[in-house]
Short mmCIF file of C-alpha atoms in Angstrom, two decimals:
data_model
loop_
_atom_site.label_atom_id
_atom_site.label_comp_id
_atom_site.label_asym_id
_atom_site.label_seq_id
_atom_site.Cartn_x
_atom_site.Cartn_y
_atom_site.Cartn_z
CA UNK A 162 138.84 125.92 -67.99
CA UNK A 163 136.07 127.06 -70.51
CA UNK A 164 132.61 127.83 -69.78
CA UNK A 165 129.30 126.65 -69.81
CA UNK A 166 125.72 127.85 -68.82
CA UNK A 167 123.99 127.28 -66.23
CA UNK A 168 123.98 130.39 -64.31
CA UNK A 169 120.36 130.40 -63.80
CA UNK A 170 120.50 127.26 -61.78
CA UNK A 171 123.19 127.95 -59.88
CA UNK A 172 121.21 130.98 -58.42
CA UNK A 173 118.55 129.38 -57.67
CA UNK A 174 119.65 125.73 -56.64
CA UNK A 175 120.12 126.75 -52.97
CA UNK A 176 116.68 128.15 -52.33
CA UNK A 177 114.62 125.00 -54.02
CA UNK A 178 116.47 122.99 -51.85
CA UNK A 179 115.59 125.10 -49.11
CA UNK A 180 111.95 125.03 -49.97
CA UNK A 181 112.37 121.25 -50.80
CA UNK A 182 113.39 120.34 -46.97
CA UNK A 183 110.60 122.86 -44.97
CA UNK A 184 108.25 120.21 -46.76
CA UNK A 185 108.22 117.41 -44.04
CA UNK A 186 108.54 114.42 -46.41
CA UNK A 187 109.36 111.74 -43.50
CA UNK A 188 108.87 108.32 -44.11
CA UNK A 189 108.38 106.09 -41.05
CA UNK A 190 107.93 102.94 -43.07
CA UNK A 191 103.75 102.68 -42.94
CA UNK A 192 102.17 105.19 -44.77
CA UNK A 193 99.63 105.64 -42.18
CA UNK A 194 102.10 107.74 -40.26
CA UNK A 195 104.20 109.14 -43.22
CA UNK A 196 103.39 112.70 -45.01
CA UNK A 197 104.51 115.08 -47.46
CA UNK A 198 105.19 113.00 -50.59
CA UNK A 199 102.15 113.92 -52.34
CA UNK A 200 102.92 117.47 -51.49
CA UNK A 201 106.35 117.66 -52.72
CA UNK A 202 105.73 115.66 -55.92
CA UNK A 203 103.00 118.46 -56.55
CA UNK A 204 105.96 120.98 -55.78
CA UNK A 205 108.33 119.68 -58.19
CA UNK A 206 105.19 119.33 -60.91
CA UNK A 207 104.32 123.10 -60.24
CA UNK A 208 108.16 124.00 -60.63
CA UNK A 209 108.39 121.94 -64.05
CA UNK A 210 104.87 123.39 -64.93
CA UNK A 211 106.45 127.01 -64.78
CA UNK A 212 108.89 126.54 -67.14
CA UNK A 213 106.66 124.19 -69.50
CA UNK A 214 108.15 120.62 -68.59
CA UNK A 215 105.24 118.31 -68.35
CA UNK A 216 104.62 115.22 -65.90
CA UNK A 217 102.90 112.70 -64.51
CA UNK A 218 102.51 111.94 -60.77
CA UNK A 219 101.46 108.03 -60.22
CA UNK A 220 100.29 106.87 -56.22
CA UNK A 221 100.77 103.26 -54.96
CA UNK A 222 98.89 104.31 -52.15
CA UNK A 223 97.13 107.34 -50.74
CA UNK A 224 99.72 110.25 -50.73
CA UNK A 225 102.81 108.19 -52.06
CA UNK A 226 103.12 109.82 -55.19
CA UNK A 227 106.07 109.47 -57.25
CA UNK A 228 106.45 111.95 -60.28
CA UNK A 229 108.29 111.41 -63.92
CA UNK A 230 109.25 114.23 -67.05
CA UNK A 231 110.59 113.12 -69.97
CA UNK A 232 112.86 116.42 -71.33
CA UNK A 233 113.41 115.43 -75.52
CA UNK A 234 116.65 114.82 -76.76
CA UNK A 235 117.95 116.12 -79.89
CA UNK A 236 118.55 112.49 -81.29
CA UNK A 237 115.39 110.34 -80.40
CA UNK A 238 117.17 107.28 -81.75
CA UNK A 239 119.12 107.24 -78.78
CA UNK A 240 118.27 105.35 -76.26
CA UNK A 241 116.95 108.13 -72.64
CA UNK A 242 119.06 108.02 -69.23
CA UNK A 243 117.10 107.98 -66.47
CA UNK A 244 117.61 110.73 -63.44
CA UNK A 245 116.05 109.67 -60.26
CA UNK A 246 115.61 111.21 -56.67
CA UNK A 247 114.10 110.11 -53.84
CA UNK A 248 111.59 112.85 -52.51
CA UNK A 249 111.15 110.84 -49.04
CA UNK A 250 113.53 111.11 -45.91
CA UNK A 251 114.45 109.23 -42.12
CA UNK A 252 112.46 110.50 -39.41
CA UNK A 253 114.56 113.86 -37.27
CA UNK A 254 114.01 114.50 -33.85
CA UNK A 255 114.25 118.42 -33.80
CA UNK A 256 115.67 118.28 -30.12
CA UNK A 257 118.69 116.36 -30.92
CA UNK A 258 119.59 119.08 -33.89
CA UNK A 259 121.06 122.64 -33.77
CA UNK A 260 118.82 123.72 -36.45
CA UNK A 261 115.24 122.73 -36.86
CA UNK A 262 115.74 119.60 -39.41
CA UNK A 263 112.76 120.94 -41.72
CA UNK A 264 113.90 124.30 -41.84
CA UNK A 265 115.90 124.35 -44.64
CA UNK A 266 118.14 127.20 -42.60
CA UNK A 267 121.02 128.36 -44.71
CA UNK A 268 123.56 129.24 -42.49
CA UNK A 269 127.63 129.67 -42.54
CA UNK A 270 127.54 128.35 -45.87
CA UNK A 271 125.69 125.76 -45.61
CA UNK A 272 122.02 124.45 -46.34
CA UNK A 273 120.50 122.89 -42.76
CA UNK A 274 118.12 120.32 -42.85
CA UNK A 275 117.06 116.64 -43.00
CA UNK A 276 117.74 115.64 -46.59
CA UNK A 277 120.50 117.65 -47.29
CA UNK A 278 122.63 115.06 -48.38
CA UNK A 279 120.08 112.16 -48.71
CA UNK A 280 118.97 113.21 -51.38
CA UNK A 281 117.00 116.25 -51.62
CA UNK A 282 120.34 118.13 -52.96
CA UNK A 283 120.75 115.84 -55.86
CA UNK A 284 116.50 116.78 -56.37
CA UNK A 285 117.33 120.61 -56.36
CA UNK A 286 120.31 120.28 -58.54
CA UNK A 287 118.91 118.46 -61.16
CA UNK A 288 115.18 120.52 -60.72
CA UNK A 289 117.31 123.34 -61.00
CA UNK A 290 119.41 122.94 -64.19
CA UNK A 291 116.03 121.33 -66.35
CA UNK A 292 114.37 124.74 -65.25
CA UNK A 293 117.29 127.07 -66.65
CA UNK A 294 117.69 124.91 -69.73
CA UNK A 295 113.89 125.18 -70.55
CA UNK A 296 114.55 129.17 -70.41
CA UNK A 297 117.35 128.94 -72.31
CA UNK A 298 116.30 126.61 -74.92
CA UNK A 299 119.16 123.89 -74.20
CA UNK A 300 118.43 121.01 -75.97
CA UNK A 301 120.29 117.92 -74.40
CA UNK A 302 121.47 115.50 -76.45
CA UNK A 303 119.57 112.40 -75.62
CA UNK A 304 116.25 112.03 -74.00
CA UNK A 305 116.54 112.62 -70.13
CA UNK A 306 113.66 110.86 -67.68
CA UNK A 307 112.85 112.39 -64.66
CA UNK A 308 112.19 110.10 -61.81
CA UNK A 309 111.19 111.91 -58.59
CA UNK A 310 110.00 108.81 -56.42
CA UNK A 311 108.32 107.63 -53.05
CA UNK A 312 109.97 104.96 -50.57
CA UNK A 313 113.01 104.91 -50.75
CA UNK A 314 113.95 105.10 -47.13
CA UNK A 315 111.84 102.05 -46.27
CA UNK A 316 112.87 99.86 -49.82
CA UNK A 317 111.16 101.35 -51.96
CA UNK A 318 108.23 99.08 -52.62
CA UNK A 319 105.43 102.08 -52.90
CA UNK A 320 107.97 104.10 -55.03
CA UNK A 321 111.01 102.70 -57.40
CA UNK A 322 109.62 98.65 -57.45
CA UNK A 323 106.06 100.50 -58.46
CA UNK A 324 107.08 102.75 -61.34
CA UNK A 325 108.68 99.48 -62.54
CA UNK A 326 106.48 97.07 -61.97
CA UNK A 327 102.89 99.08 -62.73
CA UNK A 328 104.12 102.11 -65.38
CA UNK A 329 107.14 101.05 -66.86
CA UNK A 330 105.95 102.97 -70.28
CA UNK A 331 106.76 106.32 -67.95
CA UNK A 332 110.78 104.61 -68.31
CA UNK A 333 110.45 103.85 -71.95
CA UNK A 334 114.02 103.56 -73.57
CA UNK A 335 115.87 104.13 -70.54
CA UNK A 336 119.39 101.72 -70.41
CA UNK A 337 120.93 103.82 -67.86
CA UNK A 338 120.83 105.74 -64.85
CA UNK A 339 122.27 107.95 -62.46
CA UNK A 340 121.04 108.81 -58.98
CA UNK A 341 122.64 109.31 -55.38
CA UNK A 342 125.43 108.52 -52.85
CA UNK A 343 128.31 108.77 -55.91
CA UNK A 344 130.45 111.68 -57.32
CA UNK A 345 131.19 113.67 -53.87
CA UNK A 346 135.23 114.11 -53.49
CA UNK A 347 137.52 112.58 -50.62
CA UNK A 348 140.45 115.18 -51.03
CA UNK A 349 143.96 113.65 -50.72
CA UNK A 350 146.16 117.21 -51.18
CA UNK A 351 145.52 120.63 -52.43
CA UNK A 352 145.55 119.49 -55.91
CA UNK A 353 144.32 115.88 -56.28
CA UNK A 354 140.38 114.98 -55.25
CA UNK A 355 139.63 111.29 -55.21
CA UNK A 356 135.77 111.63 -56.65
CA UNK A 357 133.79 108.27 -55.41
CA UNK A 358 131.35 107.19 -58.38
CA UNK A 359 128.87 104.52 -57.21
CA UNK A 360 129.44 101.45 -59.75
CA UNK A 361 127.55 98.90 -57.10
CA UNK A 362 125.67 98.38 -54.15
CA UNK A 363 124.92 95.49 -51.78
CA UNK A 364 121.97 93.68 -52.09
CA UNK A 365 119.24 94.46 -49.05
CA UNK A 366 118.20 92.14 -46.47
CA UNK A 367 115.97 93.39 -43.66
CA UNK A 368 114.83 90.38 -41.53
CA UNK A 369 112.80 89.73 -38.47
CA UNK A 370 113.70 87.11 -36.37
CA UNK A 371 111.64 85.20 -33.89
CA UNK A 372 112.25 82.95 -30.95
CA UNK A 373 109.42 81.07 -29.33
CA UNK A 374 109.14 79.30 -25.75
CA UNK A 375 107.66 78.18 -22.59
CA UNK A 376 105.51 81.21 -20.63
CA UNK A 377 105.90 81.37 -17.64
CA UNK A 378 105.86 83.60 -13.94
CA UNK A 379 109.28 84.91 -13.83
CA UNK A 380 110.65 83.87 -10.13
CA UNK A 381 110.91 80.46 -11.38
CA UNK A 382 113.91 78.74 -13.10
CA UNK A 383 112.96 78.41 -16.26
CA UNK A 384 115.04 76.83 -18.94
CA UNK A 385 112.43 77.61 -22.20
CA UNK A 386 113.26 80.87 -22.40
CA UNK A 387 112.13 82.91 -25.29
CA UNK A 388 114.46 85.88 -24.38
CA UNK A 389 116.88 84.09 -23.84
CA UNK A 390 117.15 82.12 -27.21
CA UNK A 391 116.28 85.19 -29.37
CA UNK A 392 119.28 87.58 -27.41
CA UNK A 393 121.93 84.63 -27.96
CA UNK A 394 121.44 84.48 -31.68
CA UNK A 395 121.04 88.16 -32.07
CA UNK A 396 124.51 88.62 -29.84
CA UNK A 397 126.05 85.75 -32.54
CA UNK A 398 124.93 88.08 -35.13
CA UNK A 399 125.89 91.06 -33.82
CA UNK A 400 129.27 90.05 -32.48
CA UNK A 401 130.24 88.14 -36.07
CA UNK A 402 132.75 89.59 -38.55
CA UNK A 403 131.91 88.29 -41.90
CA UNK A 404 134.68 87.42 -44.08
CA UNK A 405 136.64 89.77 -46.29
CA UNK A 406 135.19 89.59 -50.03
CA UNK A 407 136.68 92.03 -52.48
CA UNK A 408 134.74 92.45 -55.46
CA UNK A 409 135.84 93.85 -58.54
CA UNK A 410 134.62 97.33 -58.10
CA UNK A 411 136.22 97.34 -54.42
CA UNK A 412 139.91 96.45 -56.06
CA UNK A 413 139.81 99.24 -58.45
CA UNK A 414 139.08 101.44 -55.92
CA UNK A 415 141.90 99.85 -53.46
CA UNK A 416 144.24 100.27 -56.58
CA UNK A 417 143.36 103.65 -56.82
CA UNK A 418 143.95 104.78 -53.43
CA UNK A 419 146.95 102.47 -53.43
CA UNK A 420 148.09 105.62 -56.61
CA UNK A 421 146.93 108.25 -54.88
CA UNK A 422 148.52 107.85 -51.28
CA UNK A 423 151.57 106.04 -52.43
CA UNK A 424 151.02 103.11 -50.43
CA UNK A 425 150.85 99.59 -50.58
CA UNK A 426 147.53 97.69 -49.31
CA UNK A 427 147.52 94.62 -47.51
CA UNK A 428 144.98 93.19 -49.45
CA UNK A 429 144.23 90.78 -46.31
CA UNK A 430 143.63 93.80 -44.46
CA UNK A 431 142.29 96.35 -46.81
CA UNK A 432 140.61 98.84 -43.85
CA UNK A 433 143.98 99.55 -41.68
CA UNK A 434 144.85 101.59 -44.93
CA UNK A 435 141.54 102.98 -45.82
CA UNK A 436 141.09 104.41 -42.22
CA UNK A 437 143.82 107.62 -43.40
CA UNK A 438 140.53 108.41 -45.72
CA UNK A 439 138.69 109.67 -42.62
CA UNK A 440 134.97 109.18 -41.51
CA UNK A 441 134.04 107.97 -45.05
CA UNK A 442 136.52 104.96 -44.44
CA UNK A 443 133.50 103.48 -42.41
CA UNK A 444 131.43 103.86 -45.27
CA UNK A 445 134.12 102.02 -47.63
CA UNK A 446 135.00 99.17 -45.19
CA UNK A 447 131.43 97.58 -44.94
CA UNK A 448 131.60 97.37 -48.90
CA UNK A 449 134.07 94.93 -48.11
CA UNK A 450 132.28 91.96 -46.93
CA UNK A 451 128.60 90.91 -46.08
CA UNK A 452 127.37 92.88 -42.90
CA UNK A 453 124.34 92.25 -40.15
CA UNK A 454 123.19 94.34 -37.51
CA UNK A 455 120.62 94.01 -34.49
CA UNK A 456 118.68 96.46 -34.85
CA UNK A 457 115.57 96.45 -32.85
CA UNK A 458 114.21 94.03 -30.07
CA UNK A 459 110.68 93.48 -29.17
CA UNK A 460 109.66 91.11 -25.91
CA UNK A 461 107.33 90.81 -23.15
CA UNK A 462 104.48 92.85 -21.48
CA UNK A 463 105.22 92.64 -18.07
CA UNK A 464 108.48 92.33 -15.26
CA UNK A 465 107.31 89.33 -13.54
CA UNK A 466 106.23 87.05 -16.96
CA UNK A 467 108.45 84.94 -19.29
CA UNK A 468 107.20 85.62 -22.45
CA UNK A 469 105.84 83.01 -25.51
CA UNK A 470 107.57 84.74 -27.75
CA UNK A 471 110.51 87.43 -28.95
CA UNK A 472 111.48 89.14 -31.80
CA UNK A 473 114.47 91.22 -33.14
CA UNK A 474 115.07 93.20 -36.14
CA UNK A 475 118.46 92.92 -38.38
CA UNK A 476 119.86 94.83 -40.88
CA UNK A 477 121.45 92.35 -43.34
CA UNK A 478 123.73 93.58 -46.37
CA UNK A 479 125.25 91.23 -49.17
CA UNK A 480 127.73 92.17 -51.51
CA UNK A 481 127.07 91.22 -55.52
CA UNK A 482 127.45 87.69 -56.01
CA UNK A 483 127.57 86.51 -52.85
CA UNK A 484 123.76 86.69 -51.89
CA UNK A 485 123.81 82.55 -51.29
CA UNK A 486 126.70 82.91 -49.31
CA UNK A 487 125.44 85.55 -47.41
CA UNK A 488 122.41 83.19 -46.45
CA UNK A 489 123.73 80.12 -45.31
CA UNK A 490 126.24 82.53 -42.85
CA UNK A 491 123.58 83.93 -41.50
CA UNK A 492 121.61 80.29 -40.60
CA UNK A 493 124.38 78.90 -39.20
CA UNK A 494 124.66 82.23 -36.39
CA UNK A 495 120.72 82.30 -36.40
CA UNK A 496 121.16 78.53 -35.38
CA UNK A 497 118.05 76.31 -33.97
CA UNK A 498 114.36 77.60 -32.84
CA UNK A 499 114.81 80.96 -34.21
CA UNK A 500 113.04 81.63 -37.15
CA UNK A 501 113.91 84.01 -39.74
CA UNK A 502 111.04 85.65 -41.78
CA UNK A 503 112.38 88.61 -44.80
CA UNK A 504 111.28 92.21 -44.38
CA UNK A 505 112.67 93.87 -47.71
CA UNK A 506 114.72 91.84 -49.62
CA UNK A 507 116.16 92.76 -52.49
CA UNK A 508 119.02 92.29 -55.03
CA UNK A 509 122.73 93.55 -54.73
CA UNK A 510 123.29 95.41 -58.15
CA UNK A 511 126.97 95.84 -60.26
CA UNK A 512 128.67 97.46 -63.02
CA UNK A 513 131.63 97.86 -64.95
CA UNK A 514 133.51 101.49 -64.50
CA UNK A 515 134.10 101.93 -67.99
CA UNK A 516 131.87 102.98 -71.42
CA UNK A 517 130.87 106.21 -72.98
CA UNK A 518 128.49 107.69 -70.18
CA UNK A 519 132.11 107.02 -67.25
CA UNK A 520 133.32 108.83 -70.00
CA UNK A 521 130.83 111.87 -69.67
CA UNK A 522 131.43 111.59 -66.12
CA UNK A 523 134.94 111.74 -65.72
CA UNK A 524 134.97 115.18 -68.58
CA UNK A 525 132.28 116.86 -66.94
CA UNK A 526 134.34 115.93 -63.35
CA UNK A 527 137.48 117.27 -64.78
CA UNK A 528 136.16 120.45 -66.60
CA UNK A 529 135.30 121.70 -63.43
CA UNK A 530 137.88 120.73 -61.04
CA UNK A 531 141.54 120.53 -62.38
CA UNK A 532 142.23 118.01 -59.19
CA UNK A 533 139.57 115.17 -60.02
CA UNK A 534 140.38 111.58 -60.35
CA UNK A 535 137.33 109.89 -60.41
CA UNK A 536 137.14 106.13 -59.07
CA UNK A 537 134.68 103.49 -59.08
CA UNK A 538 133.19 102.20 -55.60
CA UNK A 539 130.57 99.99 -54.14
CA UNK A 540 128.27 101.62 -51.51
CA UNK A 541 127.28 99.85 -48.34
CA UNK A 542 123.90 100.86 -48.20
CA UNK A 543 121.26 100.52 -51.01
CA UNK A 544 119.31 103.10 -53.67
CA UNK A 545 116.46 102.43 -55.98
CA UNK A 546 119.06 101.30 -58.23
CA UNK A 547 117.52 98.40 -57.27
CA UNK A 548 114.33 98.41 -59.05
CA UNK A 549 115.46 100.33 -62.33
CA UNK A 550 118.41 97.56 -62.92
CA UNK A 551 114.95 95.14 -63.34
CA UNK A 552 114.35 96.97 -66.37
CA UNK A 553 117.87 96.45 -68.04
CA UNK A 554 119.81 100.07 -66.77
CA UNK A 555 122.82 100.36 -66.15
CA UNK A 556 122.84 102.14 -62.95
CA UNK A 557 125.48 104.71 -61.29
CA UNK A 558 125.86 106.68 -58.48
CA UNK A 559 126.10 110.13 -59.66
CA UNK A 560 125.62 113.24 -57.50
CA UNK A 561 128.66 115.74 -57.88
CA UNK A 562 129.76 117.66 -55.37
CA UNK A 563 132.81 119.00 -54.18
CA UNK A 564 132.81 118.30 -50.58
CA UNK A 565 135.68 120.78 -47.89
CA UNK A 566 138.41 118.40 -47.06
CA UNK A 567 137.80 118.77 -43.14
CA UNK A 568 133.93 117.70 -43.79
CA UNK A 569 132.66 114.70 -42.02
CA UNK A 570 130.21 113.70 -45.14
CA UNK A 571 129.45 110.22 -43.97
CA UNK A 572 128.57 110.97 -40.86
CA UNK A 573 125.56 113.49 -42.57
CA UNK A 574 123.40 110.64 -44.14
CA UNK A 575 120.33 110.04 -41.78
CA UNK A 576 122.71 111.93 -38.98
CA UNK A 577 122.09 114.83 -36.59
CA UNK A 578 123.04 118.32 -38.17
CA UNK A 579 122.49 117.22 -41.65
CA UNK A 580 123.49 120.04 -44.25
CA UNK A 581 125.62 120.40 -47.30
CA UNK A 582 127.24 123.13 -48.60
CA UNK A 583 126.12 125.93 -50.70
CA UNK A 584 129.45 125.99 -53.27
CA UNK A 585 128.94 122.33 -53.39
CA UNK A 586 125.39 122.64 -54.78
CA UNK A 587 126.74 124.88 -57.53
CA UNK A 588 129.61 123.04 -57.93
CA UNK A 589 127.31 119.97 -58.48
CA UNK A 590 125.41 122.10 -60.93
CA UNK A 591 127.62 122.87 -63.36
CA UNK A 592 129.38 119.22 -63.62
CA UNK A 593 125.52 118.06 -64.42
CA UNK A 594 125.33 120.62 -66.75
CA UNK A 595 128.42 119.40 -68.32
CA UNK A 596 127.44 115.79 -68.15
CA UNK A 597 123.73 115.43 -69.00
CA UNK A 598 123.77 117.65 -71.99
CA UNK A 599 126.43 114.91 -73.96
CA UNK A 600 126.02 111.95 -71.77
#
């Protein structure tokens, strides 16, 4: 296959991610306990500084800084693609890890560390490759945006939604975007890679739900129970399998592993096949239908008292399209004095698989690894995709890397033990490389 530049940030990709996770960037969902953002958004700004990229770091609130670079195309009547990372990550309980999650450890191969894969990889990938091409004096073809944002792990509301809503000029241009949680390979032999790029994502709802009744001492019988009302609905929710919904996206990608296995999918019953795709087959079936979880319960102060009042929290995900669907399920298994008040809510995003940048994609994929067959997919969970489809992008999920076929990837985001590897990060790389100077 030929060859292409790059070398720089292949050497060094590795140790900025290192340096990336020992910078505790945990985001707890109130910025009164959360750290590091401003720090690493000052990190990234010193390692653009060095090489003469300029930017501009923005705050929604004290330390949640979100930074942007704009790297010139050669044509500025294109219109730019926009790169984004989150910078922020889910809490890590060091005890529970055989590595200290902000060490950044590299070790048999791999880089250790909360973030890893979510996202700070994709962050020292593309830091990485702007660096080499400003000391090499690559010019890419369009104008690339660099979005290097707050919040994501709780919404993004004080990160994405604010670059949108308050500096949109920083995103001047932009009609598409690539980001996370897309281009990573599922291998089905020795010589074909099934490479997952992110054309949707459901559509975010975090609730809280509340059941009020009677207080009261606890020896009595007591048929105004609080508890009582909030765990029944939360047991309907939790115990309910939505119905199966396959989107557009979700058939291609059925289709494709249909081609690649030589099977035949019940379409009725989509995840008995998809389960020979491993741990990522978890990740695949709940893009299948609308999904809520119990996720938290709150109740009480004391043994001996009935309490006014309880609360739960639920993860709630909708698939494109169906967000009024997705509603009126979730009343009817709520059902009567519960009531339901939205935590983050926020729209489920789609696109097509097809167009000039897929093009880009599926080249740079395929330059660098004779086995690819890239495939569009929806993910489960959400991305600040969200926000930047507001301003008109067309967003992707787009972080190459060439995963080991006996990997448990899935497993990795917000998990124990985090870490990707090292050949993965250079794989990724060079396939950016590839991609982002013609896309």
């Amino acid at each position: 296959m030929d060859s292409i530049s790059g070398a720089g940030a292949q050497d060094e990709v590795a140790g900025l991610l290192s340096e990336l996770i020992r910078m505790d960037t945990t985001n707890t969902g109130s910025t009164a306990t959360s750290a590091g953002e401003r720090a690493a958004a000052e990190w990234v700004a010193g390692k653009l500084d060095e090489v003469g990229i300029g930017s501009t770091i923005v705050e929604s609130e004290r330390g949640r800084a979100s930074l942007v670079a704009r790297i010139p195309g050669a044509d500025p009547t294109r219109p730019g693609l926009l790169v984004h990372g989150h910078l922020d990550v889910v809490p890590a309980d060091p005890a529970e890890w055989s590595v200290h999650p902000f060490s950044g450890e590299e070790r048999d191969g791999y880089i250790w560390g909360r973030g890893a894969v979510d996202m700070k990889d994709m962050d020292a990938m593309v830091l990485s490759l702007v660096r080499d091409w400003a000391r090499t004096g690559v010019q890419p073809d369009r104008d690339i945006v660099l979005a290097f944002v707050a919040d994501e792990e709780a919404g993004g509301k004080l990160g994405a939604h604010f670059l949108v809503d308050e500096h949109p000029d920083l995103l001047e241009g932009c009609t598409e975007a690539i980001s996370e949680v897309g281009g990573f390979s599922i291998t089905v032999r020795d010589d074909l890679r099934l490479y997952l790029v992110q054309t949707a994502e459901k559509g975010l709802a975090w609730m809280r739900l509340t059941a009020a009744g009677k207080p009261g001492h606890g020896s009595f019988v007591h048929d105004d129970n609080a508890v009582t009302r909030l765990c029944e609905a939360v047991a309907r929710i939790g115990s309910h399998r939505f119905p199966l919904t396959l989107t557009p996206p979700m058939r291609q990608f059925i289709a494709a592993v249909e081609e690649a296995y030589g099977i035949e999918i019940d379409p009725a019953e989509p995840e008995l096949a998809l389960a020979r795709l491993g741990s990522i087959s978890r990740m695949i079936g709940a893009a299948l239908r609308n999904t809520a979880n119990p996720t938290m319960l709150e109740a009480g102060y004391k043994a001996n008292v009935i309490p006014g009042t309880a609360s739960a929290t639920v993860d709630g995900r909708f698939l494109y399209g169906e967000e009024q669907e997705f509603e009126r399920q979730l009343a009817a298994l709520v059902g009567e004095g519960v009531q339901r008040e939205w935590l983050v809510h926020d729209q489920a995003v789609e696109t097509t698989f097809d167009g000039p940048l897929v093009d880009q994609m599926v080249t740079a994929l395929k330059a660098e690894d004779d086995g690819a067959r890239p495939v569009p997919f929806t993910m489960s969970g959400g991305t600040d995709a969200k926000s930047f489809q507001r301003l008109g992008m067309r967003c992707f999920g787009f972080s190459p890397l060439r995963l080991p076929a006996d990997l448990d990837f899935a497993s990795l985001f917000h998990g124990i033990d985090e870490r990707v590897p090292v050949e993965s990060l250079t794989f990724g790389v060079r396939v950016l490389d590839r991609f982002l100077r013609s896309a």
